[in-house]
Structure formats: structure tokens, C-alpha cells
Coordinates of C-alpha atoms in Angstrom, one line a residue:
Chain A
M1 CA -31.8 -6.8 46.4
Y2 CA -28.5 -8.0 45.2
S3 CA -27.4 -4.5 43.7
K4 CA -25.6 -2.0 46.0
I5 CA -24.5 1.5 45.8
I6 CA -20.9 2.6 46.1
L7 CA -19.7 6.2 46.3
Q8 CA -17.1 7.1 43.8
K9 CA -14.8 8.3 46.5
D10 CA -14.9 4.8 47.9
L11 CA -13.6 3.1 45.0
P12 CA -10.0 3.2 46.0
K13 CA -11.1 1.7 49.3
L14 CA -12.7 -1.1 47.5
V15 CA -9.5 -1.7 45.4
D16 CA -7.3 -1.7 48.5
E17 CA -9.6 -4.4 50.0
L18 CA -9.6 -6.5 46.8
V19 CA -5.8 -6.6 46.5
N20 CA -5.7 -8.6 49.8
D21 CA -7.0 -11.7 48.2
H22 CA -6.8 -11.2 44.4
I23 CA -4.3 -10.5 41.8
V24 CA -6.0 -7.1 40.9
V25 CA -5.6 -5.9 37.3
A26 CA -6.8 -2.3 36.6
P27 CA -6.2 0.6 34.3
T28 CA -2.9 2.4 35.1
K29 CA -0.7 4.8 33.2
A30 CA 2.5 2.9 33.1
K31 CA 4.9 4.5 30.5
N32 CA 2.4 7.2 29.9
V33 CA 0.2 4.7 28.1
P34 CA -3.3 3.8 29.3
T35 CA -2.8 0.1 30.1
F36 CA -4.1 -2.8 32.2
S37 CA -1.7 -3.8 34.8
E38 CA -1.3 -5.7 38.0
V39 CA -1.8 -3.2 40.8
R40 CA -0.9 -3.6 44.6
S41 CA -2.8 -0.5 45.9
S42 CA -5.4 1.9 44.7
E43 CA -2.7 4.5 44.3
E44 CA -1.5 2.7 41.2
V45 CA -5.0 2.8 39.6
E46 CA -5.7 5.6 37.1
F47 CA -9.3 6.2 37.9
S48 CA -9.5 9.0 35.4
I49 CA -9.1 6.2 32.6
L50 CA -12.4 4.7 34.0
F51 CA -14.3 8.0 34.1
N52 CA -12.9 9.7 31.1
E53 CA -13.4 6.4 29.4
K54 CA -10.2 6.2 27.6
L55 CA -9.4 2.6 26.6
P56 CA -6.2 1.0 27.8
M57 CA -3.9 0.4 24.8
I58 CA -3.6 -3.3 25.1
P59 CA -7.1 -5.0 25.7
L60 CA -7.9 -7.6 28.3
K61 CA -6.6 -10.3 26.0
K62 CA -3.2 -9.7 27.5
I63 CA -4.4 -11.4 30.7
F64 CA -5.9 -14.4 29.1
L65 CA -3.5 -14.9 26.2
P66 CA -0.3 -13.4 27.3
S67 CA 2.2 -12.2 24.5
Q68 CA 4.4 -15.3 25.5
Q69 CA 3.3 -18.4 27.1
T70 CA 4.8 -21.8 27.6
V71 CA 2.4 -24.5 26.3
F72 CA 4.4 -27.6 27.1
K73 CA 7.8 -28.8 28.2
Y74 CA 9.6 -31.7 26.7
S75 CA 12.8 -33.8 27.1
L76 CA 14.7 -34.7 23.8
S77 CA 14.9 -38.3 25.0
E78 CA 11.4 -38.7 26.6
G79 CA 9.1 -36.5 24.8
V80 CA 6.5 -34.3 26.5
T81 CA 7.3 -34.1 30.2
E82 CA 4.7 -31.6 31.2
S83 CA 1.5 -31.1 29.0
C84 CA -0.5 -28.0 28.6
E85 CA -3.2 -29.4 30.9
E86 CA -0.6 -30.2 33.6
L87 CA 1.0 -26.8 33.2
A88 CA -2.4 -25.2 33.6
A89 CA -3.1 -27.3 36.6
R90 CA 0.0 -26.1 38.4
V91 CA -0.4 -22.4 38.1
A92 CA -1.2 -20.2 41.1
E93 CA -4.6 -20.7 42.6
K94 CA -5.0 -17.0 43.6
K95 CA -7.9 -15.3 41.9
I96 CA -7.4 -12.6 39.4
L97 CA -9.8 -9.6 39.5
V98 CA -10.1 -7.3 36.6
F99 CA -11.4 -3.9 37.8
G100 CA -12.9 -1.5 35.4
A101 CA -13.2 -3.4 32.2
S102 CA -15.3 -1.5 29.6
P103 CA -18.4 -3.3 28.1
C104 CA -16.6 -3.7 24.7
D105 CA -13.6 -5.2 26.3
I106 CA -15.9 -7.7 28.2
T107 CA -17.4 -8.5 24.8
G108 CA -13.8 -9.0 23.5
V109 CA -13.1 -11.5 26.2
N110 CA -16.3 -13.3 25.4
V111 CA -15.2 -13.7 21.8
L112 CA -12.0 -15.3 23.0
N113 CA -14.0 -17.4 25.5
R114 CA -16.2 -18.8 22.8
I115 CA -13.2 -19.8 20.7
F116 CA -10.8 -20.9 23.3
H117 CA -13.1 -22.4 25.9
E118 CA -16.4 -23.3 24.3
Y119 CA -15.6 -24.5 20.8
Y120 CA -12.1 -25.9 21.8
T121 CA -10.7 -26.2 25.3
D122 CA -7.4 -24.5 25.6
A123 CA -6.3 -25.6 29.1
L124 CA -4.2 -22.5 29.7
F125 CA -6.9 -20.0 28.5
S126 CA -9.6 -21.8 30.5
Q127 CA -7.6 -22.0 33.7
I128 CA -7.1 -18.2 33.7
R129 CA -10.7 -17.4 32.7
D130 CA -12.0 -19.6 35.4
R131 CA -10.2 -18.0 38.2
T132 CA -10.7 -14.4 37.0
V133 CA -13.5 -12.2 38.3
I134 CA -14.5 -9.2 36.1
I135 CA -15.8 -5.9 37.4
G136 CA -17.0 -3.9 34.5
M137 CA -17.3 -0.2 34.3
N138 CA -20.4 0.8 32.2
C139 CA -20.3 3.3 29.4
L140 CA -23.1 5.6 28.9
D141 CA -21.9 7.2 25.7
H142 CA -19.4 6.8 22.9
C143 CA -16.1 7.3 24.7
Y144 CA -14.3 8.9 21.8
E145 CA -14.5 9.5 18.1
N146 CA -13.0 6.1 17.1
C147 CA -15.6 4.1 19.1
F148 CA -18.2 2.4 17.1
C149 CA -19.3 -0.2 19.7
E150 CA -23.1 0.2 19.0
T151 CA -22.4 -0.7 15.3
M152 CA -20.8 -4.0 16.5
H153 CA -23.3 -4.7 19.3
S154 CA -20.6 -4.8 22.0
N155 CA -21.6 -2.2 24.5
D156 CA -24.2 -4.2 26.4
P157 CA -22.8 -7.7 27.1
K158 CA -25.3 -10.1 28.8
S159 CA -22.6 -12.2 30.3
G160 CA -18.9 -12.4 30.7
Y161 CA -18.7 -10.3 33.8
D162 CA -19.4 -10.5 37.5
I163 CA -20.4 -7.0 38.6
M164 CA -21.1 -3.9 36.5
L165 CA -20.6 -0.5 37.9
T166 CA -22.9 2.2 36.4
P167 CA -22.5 5.8 37.3
I168 CA -25.9 7.2 38.5
S169 CA -24.8 10.6 39.6
K170 CA -21.5 12.5 39.9
T171 CA -20.8 10.9 43.1
K172 CA -22.5 7.5 43.1
L173 CA -22.3 4.2 41.2
I174 CA -24.6 1.3 41.2
A175 CA -22.9 -2.1 41.5
V176 CA -25.2 -4.7 39.7
P177 CA -23.9 -8.3 40.2
N178 CA -24.3 -10.6 37.2
S179 CA -23.0 -14.0 38.7
D180 CA -22.8 -15.8 42.1
K181 CA -19.1 -14.7 42.2
G182 CA -20.3 -11.0 41.8
K183 CA -23.0 -11.4 44.6
A184 CA -20.5 -13.0 46.9
L185 CA -18.0 -10.3 46.3
L186 CA -20.5 -7.5 47.1
R187 CA -21.4 -9.5 50.5
T188 CA -17.7 -9.8 51.4
H189 CA -17.1 -6.2 51.0
G190 CA -20.5 -5.2 52.3
E191 CA -19.1 -2.5 54.6
I192 CA -18.1 -0.3 51.5
F193 CA -21.4 -0.5 49.8
Q194 CA -24.9 1.0 50.7
E195 CA -28.3 -0.2 50.0
V196 CA -30.1 1.0 46.9
T197 CA -32.9 3.5 47.5
T198 CA -35.9 3.9 45.2
K199 CA -34.4 7.2 44.1
D200 CA -31.0 5.4 43.2
H201 CA -33.0 2.8 41.3
Q202 CA -34.9 5.4 39.2
A203 CA -31.5 7.1 38.6
Y204 CA -30.1 3.8 37.3
L205 CA -33.1 3.4 35.0
K206 CA -32.7 6.9 33.7
A207 CA -28.9 6.3 33.1
L208 CA -29.7 3.2 31.1
E209 CA -32.4 5.0 29.1
Q210 CA -29.8 7.8 28.4
K211 CA -27.3 5.0 27.3
R212 CA -29.8 3.7 24.7
L213 CA -30.3 7.2 23.4
N214 CA -26.7 8.1 23.2
F215 CA -25.3 5.3 21.4
K216 CA -25.8 5.4 17.6
S217 CA -25.0 2.8 15.0
E218 CA -22.9 4.1 12.1
F219 CA -23.8 1.4 9.7
P220 CA -25.6 -1.8 9.6
V221 CA -23.5 -4.9 10.0
E222 CA -26.5 -7.1 8.6
G223 CA -25.1 -8.8 5.3
L224 CA -21.7 -7.4 5.8
A225 CA -20.2 -10.9 5.6
S226 CA -21.7 -11.6 2.2
E227 CA -20.9 -8.1 0.9
I228 CA -17.2 -8.7 1.8
E229 CA -17.2 -11.9 0.0
D230 CA -18.9 -10.4 -3.0
N231 CA -16.1 -7.9 -3.2
F232 CA -13.2 -10.4 -2.7
E233 CA -11.5 -9.1 -5.8
S234 CA -12.4 -5.4 -5.2
S235 CA -9.7 -2.8 -5.9
V236 CA -10.4 -1.2 -2.5
W237 CA -8.0 -3.7 -0.8
E238 CA -5.2 -2.7 -3.1
E239 CA -5.8 1.0 -2.4
F240 CA -5.5 0.5 1.3
T241 CA -2.5 -1.8 0.7
K242 CA -0.7 1.2 -0.6
K243 CA -1.2 3.0 2.9
C244 CA -0.7 0.1 5.2
L245 CA 2.8 -0.4 6.9
F246 CA 2.0 -3.9 7.8
C247 CA 3.5 -3.2 11.2
G248 CA 0.7 -5.4 12.8
S249 CA 0.0 -2.7 15.5
C250 CA -3.8 -3.0 14.8
T251 CA -3.6 -6.9 15.4
F252 CA -1.9 -6.4 18.8
V253 CA -4.3 -3.8 20.2
C254 CA -7.3 -5.7 19.0
P255 CA -9.5 -7.4 21.7
T256 CA -10.2 -10.3 19.3
C257 CA -7.1 -10.8 17.5
Y258 CA -5.7 -14.1 19.0
C259 CA -3.4 -15.6 16.5
F260 CA 0.0 -16.9 17.7
S261 CA 3.0 -18.6 16.4
T262 CA 5.2 -21.1 18.3
K263 CA 8.8 -21.4 19.0
D264 CA 11.1 -23.6 21.0
N265 CA 13.4 -22.7 23.8
L266 CA 16.0 -25.3 24.4
S267 CA 18.0 -25.6 27.6
I268 CA 21.6 -25.0 27.5
D269 CA 22.4 -28.7 28.1
L270 CA 20.3 -29.4 25.0
K271 CA 18.4 -32.1 26.9
T272 CA 15.1 -30.4 27.6
G273 CA 13.0 -27.6 26.1
E274 CA 9.8 -25.7 26.2
R275 CA 7.4 -24.8 23.4
I276 CA 6.3 -21.3 23.5
R277 CA 3.4 -19.5 21.8
D278 CA 3.8 -15.9 21.2
W279 CA 1.5 -13.3 19.5
D280 CA 1.7 -13.1 15.7
S281 CA -0.1 -11.1 13.2
C282 CA -1.7 -12.0 9.9
Y283 CA -0.2 -9.0 8.4
Y284 CA 3.3 -10.5 8.6
P285 CA 4.8 -12.2 5.5
E286 CA 5.6 -15.5 7.2
F287 CA 2.3 -15.9 8.8
A288 CA 0.7 -18.0 6.0
L289 CA 4.0 -19.7 5.2
V290 CA 4.0 -23.4 5.4
A291 CA 6.5 -26.2 5.4
G292 CA 7.7 -26.8 1.9
G293 CA 7.9 -22.9 1.3
H294 CA 4.4 -22.4 0.0
N295 CA 2.8 -19.1 1.3
F296 CA -0.9 -18.9 1.2
R297 CA -0.9 -15.1 1.3
E298 CA 2.2 -14.2 -0.4
H299 CA 1.2 -10.5 -1.3
Q300 CA 0.6 -7.7 0.9
S301 CA -2.9 -7.1 -0.5
Q302 CA -3.9 -10.6 0.3
R303 CA -2.8 -10.1 3.9
F304 CA -4.5 -6.8 4.3
R305 CA -7.8 -8.5 3.0
Y306 CA -7.4 -11.4 5.1
R307 CA -7.8 -9.7 8.4
Y308 CA -11.2 -8.3 7.3
L309 CA -12.3 -11.7 6.1
H310 CA -11.4 -13.3 9.3
K311 CA -13.2 -10.6 11.5
F312 CA -16.2 -9.9 9.5
V313 CA -16.8 -13.2 7.6
D314 CA -15.3 -16.1 9.3
I315 CA -15.8 -15.3 13.0
P316 CA -19.4 -14.3 12.6
R317 CA -20.3 -17.4 10.6
R318 CA -18.1 -20.0 12.5
Y319 CA -18.8 -18.9 16.0
N320 CA -22.1 -16.9 15.6
L321 CA -20.8 -13.6 17.1
E322 CA -19.3 -10.4 15.8
G323 CA -15.5 -10.7 15.3
C324 CA -15.0 -7.0 16.0
V325 CA -16.2 -5.1 19.0
G326 CA -15.9 -1.6 17.6
C327 CA -13.5 -0.2 20.2
G328 CA -11.6 1.7 17.5
R329 CA -8.1 0.8 19.0
C330 CA -6.9 -0.3 15.6
I331 CA -7.8 3.3 14.3
T332 CA -6.2 5.1 17.3
Y333 CA -3.0 3.1 17.1
C334 CA -2.6 2.9 13.3
P335 CA 0.6 4.9 12.2
A336 CA -0.9 5.2 8.8
N337 CA -4.3 6.5 9.9
I338 CA -6.2 3.6 8.5
D339 CA -9.9 3.5 9.7
V340 CA -11.6 0.1 9.6
R341 CA -14.9 1.9 9.1
D342 CA -13.6 3.6 5.9
V343 CA -12.4 0.2 4.6
L344 CA -15.8 -1.5 5.3
K345 CA -17.8 1.5 3.8
M346 CA -15.6 1.6 0.6
I347 CA -16.0 -2.2 0.3
R348 CA -19.7 -1.8 0.4
G349 CA -19.8 1.2 -1.8
V350 CA -18.3 -1.0 -4.5
S351 CA -21.2 -3.3 -4.3
N352 CA -24.0 -0.7 -4.3
Chain B
M1 CA 34.2 -37.4 24.8
A2 CA 36.1 -34.1 25.1
T3 CA 37.4 -34.4 21.6
A4 CA 34.0 -34.5 20.0
K5 CA 33.2 -30.9 21.2
P6 CA 32.8 -28.5 18.2
Q7 CA 35.7 -26.2 17.8
I8 CA 34.5 -22.6 17.8
G9 CA 36.3 -19.4 16.8
I10 CA 35.2 -15.8 17.5
V11 CA 37.1 -13.1 15.4
G12 CA 36.7 -9.6 14.3
F13 CA 37.5 -7.2 11.5
T14 CA 36.6 -3.5 11.3
G15 CA 34.0 -2.7 14.0
C16 CA 33.9 -1.7 17.5
A17 CA 34.4 -5.2 19.1
G18 CA 31.1 -4.8 20.8
C19 CA 29.9 -8.1 19.4
Q20 CA 32.7 -10.0 20.9
L21 CA 32.1 -8.1 24.2
S22 CA 28.4 -9.0 24.0
I23 CA 29.3 -12.7 23.9
L24 CA 31.6 -12.3 26.9
D25 CA 28.6 -10.6 28.5
L26 CA 26.8 -13.9 28.6
E27 CA 28.0 -14.4 32.1
D28 CA 25.5 -16.7 33.5
E29 CA 25.7 -19.0 30.4
L30 CA 29.3 -19.0 29.4
L31 CA 30.4 -21.9 31.6
D32 CA 27.5 -24.0 30.5
L33 CA 28.3 -23.1 26.8
L34 CA 31.9 -24.5 27.4
Q35 CA 30.4 -27.8 28.2
L36 CA 29.1 -27.9 24.7
V37 CA 31.8 -26.4 22.6
D38 CA 35.6 -25.6 22.7
I39 CA 36.5 -22.0 22.1
I40 CA 39.7 -22.3 20.3
D41 CA 40.1 -18.7 19.0
F42 CA 38.9 -15.7 20.8
R43 CA 41.5 -13.1 21.0
M44 CA 39.5 -10.5 22.9
A45 CA 39.0 -13.0 25.8
M46 CA 42.0 -15.4 26.0
T47 CA 45.5 -16.3 25.1
G48 CA 46.7 -19.5 23.4
N49 CA 44.4 -19.0 20.4
K50 CA 44.5 -21.5 17.5
E51 CA 43.7 -20.4 13.9
G52 CA 41.3 -23.1 13.1
P53 CA 40.1 -25.5 11.8
Y54 CA 36.8 -24.3 13.0
D55 CA 33.5 -26.1 13.1
I56 CA 31.8 -22.7 13.6
L57 CA 33.5 -19.5 13.0
F58 CA 31.8 -16.2 14.1
V59 CA 33.0 -13.1 12.5
E60 CA 32.3 -9.6 13.5
G61 CA 33.0 -6.4 11.6
S62 CA 33.2 -5.3 7.9
I63 CA 36.0 -5.6 5.3
V64 CA 37.6 -2.3 4.6
N65 CA 40.9 -3.1 2.8
E66 CA 42.5 -5.7 0.6
K67 CA 44.6 -7.2 3.3
Q68 CA 41.3 -8.0 5.3
E69 CA 39.8 -9.5 2.3
E70 CA 42.6 -12.0 1.9
E71 CA 42.5 -12.9 5.7
L72 CA 38.8 -13.5 5.5
K73 CA 39.1 -15.8 2.5
E74 CA 41.8 -17.6 4.4
L75 CA 39.5 -17.9 7.6
R76 CA 36.8 -19.2 5.2
K77 CA 38.8 -22.1 4.1
K78 CA 39.3 -23.1 7.7
A79 CA 35.7 -22.9 8.7
K80 CA 32.9 -25.4 8.2
I81 CA 30.3 -22.9 9.1
L82 CA 30.9 -19.2 8.9
V83 CA 28.5 -17.0 10.7
A84 CA 28.4 -13.1 10.2
I85 CA 27.5 -11.6 13.5
G86 CA 26.3 -8.0 14.1
T87 CA 25.4 -5.1 11.8
C88 CA 28.8 -4.5 10.5
A89 CA 29.6 -8.0 9.3
V90 CA 25.9 -8.4 7.9
F91 CA 25.2 -5.0 6.3
G92 CA 28.5 -3.1 6.5
G93 CA 27.5 -1.0 9.6
V94 CA 27.8 2.7 10.2
Q95 CA 31.2 2.8 8.5
A96 CA 29.7 1.7 5.2
L97 CA 28.3 5.2 4.9
R98 CA 31.7 5.9 3.6
N99 CA 30.6 4.2 0.4
F100 CA 28.5 7.2 -0.3
M101 CA 31.7 9.4 -0.3
N102 CA 34.5 9.7 -2.8
D103 CA 37.3 7.3 -1.7
E104 CA 40.0 10.0 -2.2
Q105 CA 38.2 12.5 -0.1
V106 CA 37.8 10.1 2.7
R107 CA 41.4 9.2 2.8
V108 CA 42.7 12.7 2.6
R109 CA 40.4 13.7 5.4
Q110 CA 41.5 10.8 7.6
Y111 CA 45.2 10.6 6.9
G112 CA 46.1 13.9 5.2
T113 CA 47.4 14.3 1.6
E114 CA 50.6 12.4 2.1
G115 CA 49.2 9.7 4.5
A116 CA 46.3 9.0 2.0
K117 CA 48.8 7.6 -0.5
K118 CA 49.9 5.0 2.0
H119 CA 46.5 3.9 3.0
P120 CA 44.7 2.4 0.0
V121 CA 41.1 1.7 1.1
I122 CA 38.2 0.0 -0.7
K123 CA 34.6 0.1 -0.5
V124 CA 33.4 -1.0 3.0
K125 CA 32.0 -4.6 2.4
P126 CA 29.8 -6.8 4.5
L127 CA 31.2 -10.3 4.7
N128 CA 29.0 -11.8 2.1
Q129 CA 30.5 -9.6 -0.6
V130 CA 33.8 -11.4 0.0
V131 CA 33.0 -15.0 1.1
K132 CA 30.1 -17.3 1.4
V133 CA 28.3 -16.7 4.6
D134 CA 26.2 -19.5 6.1
H135 CA 24.3 -17.7 8.7
Y136 CA 23.6 -14.2 9.9
L137 CA 23.1 -13.0 13.5
L138 CA 21.7 -9.6 13.7
E139 CA 21.8 -6.3 15.9
C140 CA 24.4 -3.8 16.9
P141 CA 26.1 -5.2 18.8
V142 CA 25.0 -8.8 18.0
N143 CA 22.2 -10.0 20.4
K144 CA 23.9 -12.4 22.8
Y145 CA 20.9 -14.7 23.2
D146 CA 20.6 -14.9 19.4
F147 CA 24.2 -16.0 19.6
L148 CA 23.4 -18.6 22.4
N149 CA 20.3 -19.9 20.7
F150 CA 22.2 -20.3 17.4
V151 CA 24.9 -22.5 19.0
K152 CA 22.2 -24.5 20.8
Y153 CA 20.2 -25.1 17.5
V154 CA 23.3 -26.0 15.4
L155 CA 24.4 -28.5 18.0
A156 CA 20.9 -30.0 18.4
G157 CA 20.8 -30.4 14.7
G158 CA 18.1 -28.0 13.9
A159 CA 17.9 -25.0 11.8
P160 CA 18.0 -21.8 13.7
K161 CA 14.9 -19.5 12.9
L162 CA 15.4 -15.8 13.2
P163 CA 12.2 -13.8 13.9
N164 CA 10.9 -11.9 11.0
I165 CA 8.7 -9.4 12.8
P166 CA 8.8 -5.7 12.9
V167 CA 9.8 -3.6 16.0
C168 CA 6.2 -2.4 16.3
Q169 CA 5.2 -5.9 17.7
Q170 CA 7.7 -5.7 20.5
C171 CA 6.6 -2.1 21.1
K172 CA 3.1 -3.2 21.7
E173 CA 4.1 -6.2 23.7
K174 CA 5.9 -3.9 26.1
G175 CA 3.1 -1.3 26.1
N176 CA 5.2 1.4 24.7
R177 CA 3.9 4.8 23.5
C178 CA 4.2 5.1 19.8
I179 CA 6.8 7.8 19.3
F180 CA 6.1 8.1 15.6
L181 CA 2.3 8.5 16.1
E182 CA 2.4 10.7 19.0
D183 CA 5.7 12.7 18.7
G184 CA 6.4 12.6 15.0
I185 CA 9.7 11.0 15.6
L186 CA 10.9 9.3 12.5
C187 CA 10.9 5.7 13.7
M188 CA 11.6 3.0 11.3
G189 CA 10.1 0.3 13.5
P190 CA 7.3 -0.8 11.1
V191 CA 9.8 -1.9 8.3
M192 CA 12.7 -3.0 10.7
Q193 CA 13.5 -6.4 12.3
A194 CA 12.5 -6.8 15.9
G195 CA 14.3 -9.3 18.3
C196 CA 16.0 -6.5 20.2
G197 CA 12.8 -6.1 22.5
A198 CA 12.2 -2.7 20.9
L199 CA 15.2 -1.3 22.7
C200 CA 15.5 2.2 21.2
P201 CA 11.7 3.1 21.1
S202 CA 11.4 1.8 24.8
H203 CA 13.8 4.8 25.6
N204 CA 12.0 7.3 23.3
L205 CA 14.6 6.9 20.6
P206 CA 13.6 6.2 17.1
C207 CA 14.4 2.7 15.6
D208 CA 17.2 3.1 13.0
G209 CA 17.0 -0.6 11.9
C210 CA 20.3 -2.1 13.2
R211 CA 18.9 -5.5 12.6
G212 CA 18.0 -4.6 9.0
S213 CA 14.6 -4.7 7.3
I214 CA 12.1 -7.3 7.5
L215 CA 11.1 -9.5 4.6
Q216 CA 8.7 -7.7 2.3
A217 CA 9.2 -4.5 4.2
A218 CA 6.7 -1.9 3.3
Y219 CA 9.3 0.7 2.4
Q220 CA 7.1 2.4 -0.1
Q221 CA 4.2 2.9 2.3
Q222 CA 6.5 3.9 5.2
V223 CA 8.5 6.5 3.2
D224 CA 5.4 8.0 1.5
L225 CA 3.8 8.4 4.9
M226 CA 6.8 10.1 6.3
L227 CA 7.1 12.4 3.3
E228 CA 3.4 13.3 3.6
K229 CA 4.0 14.2 7.2
G230 CA 6.7 16.6 6.2
A231 CA 10.0 14.7 6.6
S232 CA 12.7 15.2 4.1
I233 CA 14.0 12.4 1.9
E234 CA 17.4 13.1 3.2
D235 CA 16.3 12.6 6.8
I236 CA 14.4 9.5 6.0
T237 CA 17.4 8.0 4.1
R238 CA 19.7 8.8 7.1
H239 CA 17.6 6.8 9.3
L240 CA 17.1 4.0 7.0
L241 CA 20.7 3.6 5.8
K242 CA 22.4 4.4 9.1
Y243 CA 23.2 0.8 9.8
T244 CA 22.4 -0.9 6.6
A245 CA 24.2 1.1 3.8
E246 CA 24.9 -2.0 2.0
D247 CA 21.4 -3.5 1.9
E248 CA 21.2 -3.4 -1.9
Q249 CA 17.4 -3.7 -2.0
L250 CA 16.8 -0.8 0.3
K251 CA 19.4 1.2 -1.5
A252 CA 17.8 0.6 -4.9
F253 CA 14.4 1.6 -3.4
L254 CA 15.8 4.8 -2.0
R255 CA 17.5 5.7 -5.3
E256 CA 14.2 5.6 -7.0
K257 CA 12.5 7.6 -4.2
W258 CA 15.3 10.3 -4.6
K259 CA 14.6 10.3 -8.4
E260 CA 10.9 10.9 -7.8
Q261 CA 11.8 13.9 -5.7
G262 CA 13.9 15.2 -8.6
K263 CA 17.2 14.5 -6.8
K264 CA 20.1 12.3 -7.0
M265 CA 20.9 10.2 -4.0
E266 CA 24.4 11.2 -2.8
Y267 CA 26.4 11.5 0.3
F268 CA 24.0 12.8 2.9
I269 CA 25.7 12.9 6.2
E270 CA 27.5 16.2 6.3

């Protein structure tokens, strides 16, 4: 049997072994905010985040699409001197290991993977994704009031992780591998793990059954894309525009918001430079500004609506998956208390 | 060709001289910068200054009396490109709060009844109320890297582009706790220009917008939300106008807001 048992008290020991040959990224409490950061020992890991299931503020996208990233280098006389592909090939070979990703965050990475790896090949994204191993931490219930993962079908990803840890009792977790990398990892660190007994396996099945019972969908997403399109001119957009600060916080904490802008950084001798991409938000007035001065979304209400169109219409239709994972971060970190569920419900209310 | 190097001046009017100090603080880059330009006028840093002509003149500080007005007009004539650097030069700075007070009161308080007669003052003006300003570099004091990038872009023949993103973006990038959401601190980050790396909120201090507001800032929503959470219009105004008292658009908006509250916007510092 590939699956193994690990005692909860041995998780720090596992992390301490993993840091030897991986860059380990795990939930921490840097600056008093739950966050994913690189850790050098288990002492830096905030295990309570895993078990109390509070989501790190910035999701895993920050590993795969960092807020600032050099995409190519150039010389003013010779043009591109180091392409995106060359830059990607040059970066460190050390494996990255994400420890304790929640199922919805894994689903979020899968959305990015579909767009940046499967539909298009973004060399930088791909090289980071290829050398990353993900150990997930299963959720058996909604983690907090803003979570609506069941609605968005994100709490049971079938791929995109290498091992899933599921608590089967107060002291034990079962580690189920989901890839060859995951199996290899369980073998390499075999001494920390125990064999799965029949009783353990029954407890696992019971936990999964409990999970199925605990998660409730808040509203059907079937037909949502068309309903939003039908209500393109709805006054609901305008109503929420009166509350929204357009600070963009929701977009930065969103696991699937991937938009970026680019800027150039010239060297001081003015001979060379690098093109940098950094996070951008469709809530900002210059997001849809193009050369010549035309702005495709000049008004706040157009920008407010656009994010919903992208998430709930465009991504599902173009990439055949949900554009929202229902993690609720945009609700938690919205200074104006806007709830994406309310917006969707009100938009649908108009059509009924 | 040494003579082909652009001639640069860095001068200051009323302010704390912190912007000029920030430029001097570019210790790792200054020598390289001197390969690109000749600094011919920088009284804070050197002797043997020459008053123009300048290819680029950087001006710190606001204009607070008629003599300065004349001086600035003369400087403008000698400069191909005039750049306002820092909050005072761009928006008037903290001293522009004086514009909400009666001139007479201000002078008597500062110089005594007799002294007041000898010190005529005018409304505090950002540079663009006196002369044409070609470019603006923000922050209090001016962001030294904005300054450096500006020089690089002008010399490379490009148009420098300032970011137009709110402070919230940089707070999120840095993984900061939201002090508005969690502590109820009146932080103006959502409507104010970033570029500072969210410096104040990173130290649990509210953003008072020393870089001025972003384009199409959601003032209405921001102020309504803060009023709803129990803040007074006086407090909100203090935060919003602390550095940018001469931001006409913002002032006009706040005047309306005070009116809605049944009040007349007046000097609110005491």
C-alpha cells in the first residue's frame, strides 16, 4: 500500500527532514498575518493554521507568479540578450516543496496551471511548477464563514498535488500519495511514517464520508455564466460600485487572479535593461488603458463588473473550469465588506 | 564628449530640504549618475554653483511669499525641463494647511503683532500655481529611486511613467496586516498613490497620502465607509489633506462632504 500514517506530533520532524533537500514553503505567521513563506525549520511553521484551517492571506500564486518577476533582459543596441526561456532554464534546480496547501488552494494552482502551462506555455511559470512538490492538508469541513468551496467545486481536487494529508483522529493523519513524486517522498522519509492498519483505513473512509456530509453548496453555479451575461446592464453593478474602494485587495488575495502589467528597469549606464512583470488589478483605472489613450473600462462600474465577467463567464467558458475557488479571501480582506456571494445572488435575483 | 552631458540643477524653496537629502542618499548610484549628467547647481551638496542654464531643474518646496514667486519665475526661464519634487512642490505640503487659516492670524501668531507687518505672506502654493511644471516626482521626501529612474528615462529618450496604484497593492505584496480592517485605523491607502512600498502601513501607521491620490480615486466610497464606521468628517479631512491641501479636486470633494454633514469646511487643525 502506498498510503502511510503519520502522527501529528511527527509533522515537525518531517518538515525538518524536508528542508534539507527542498526549499520548503509552509504557513507561517510573519507580521501577524497567516501567510505562506519559506521556512528553514519546523519552528517557523505555524501548524495551528493547518489545523484550525485558516487560509494564508496571499494564496500559493505568490510562489508561481511572484508579485515581481523579470521576464527578459535586453541591451539597447542588441535587443533581447536573455529570453524568458533562457531565464527560466537558468534558475535554481533545487526543488520547492509546499507543505500544507488546502484543497481550494491546490485547485487555484490548477487554474493557473491550465492557463499558464497547458493553454499557453509560460516558461517561468512552468519551470517553477515543474520543480514544485505539493503536500496538501485536507479539509473535512468549511473552514470559516466566508468559505464556499463546495459551491465552486474546489475542495476535492483530483490532481495538482503529490500527497494529501487527511486527519483520521486527533493524533493521526493518513498520507495518500497522488503522483510518483509523492510516492517517492513517502519512501525517502519512510522512517517517520507507519503502515496503514485496517482500522486506520476505516477511519479514513469515515473521515471522507464526514467530509461529504459537512460540505454544503450555497447556490448552484450551473447557468451562472449566462445569467451574468443576461444581466450585463443590471443596476446591481452600480449599487456595489457605490461601496467598492477599488483598492484591488480582492484581486491580490485571489488564488486565480493572475493579471500583470509590465515595466522596464534600465541600468544606470542606459545600455541594458530588464522587462519586469508585476501584479496588476482590473479594478485600477489604467488596467484597460491602451496606446492612444483609449480606455476600454473607463468607469468604475465597468471595472467592478469586469472582474465578475472574467471569473464567472470567461474562465469557465474558455478553459472549462471554475474561475473562482470559493476560498472567501476576497470577502475576508475587503475593507468595504463586499461579499462576492451577495453580488452573485443579487445579480441572479434580478433575472428571476 | 563631456560637454554633451545634460546640465542638472537641484534647488529648494520652503520645505525641510529632505528631498535634496534623499537625492544625496543615493550613495550607491551617485557616482554612476555623474557619468550621465553634470550637476551644476546643488547648494545643499557643493560649492561653485552655477545658476543655469539647466537642461533639467529639480525644485523642492512650496512657494510662500512674493519674493519666492519671482525667483521661481526666473528659474523657469533658465530651465528646459522643470520638475517638481516632493509633496511640498507638488501639492503644497503640510505648510499648505496654513491656507485654511486667516493670513493675519498666521502672521501674528508667528511673528507677533509688530513683526507681522514686516512679513507679508501669501497663500502657500505648489509650484504649478506659479509656473509651468513639466513633471512631478512624488513622496515626502521625494522617492530617490523615482528621481533616479526619471533621470534615466529622460536621458534614454523615453517618457517616465509613474505608477498609479493604491497603497493597498503594496501592502498586499508585502503581506501586511490591514490596519484599517483589523484595527479601525483611518488609513487612506485605498485612494492614495503607492510607490513608497506601503512604508507607513508597514509600520502600523496609517497612510496619509504623501504621494497624493490615485487617478479616479474612490473618495466617495472611502469617506462614506469611514463615516459609517464612526469616524468624524474632521478626522477624515485631517488625514486626507495633511499633505495635499492644495489638491483642488480633493478639496472640492471634501467641501461637498462637509456640506452634506451640515458643516462648513474650515481650519481644522487646532
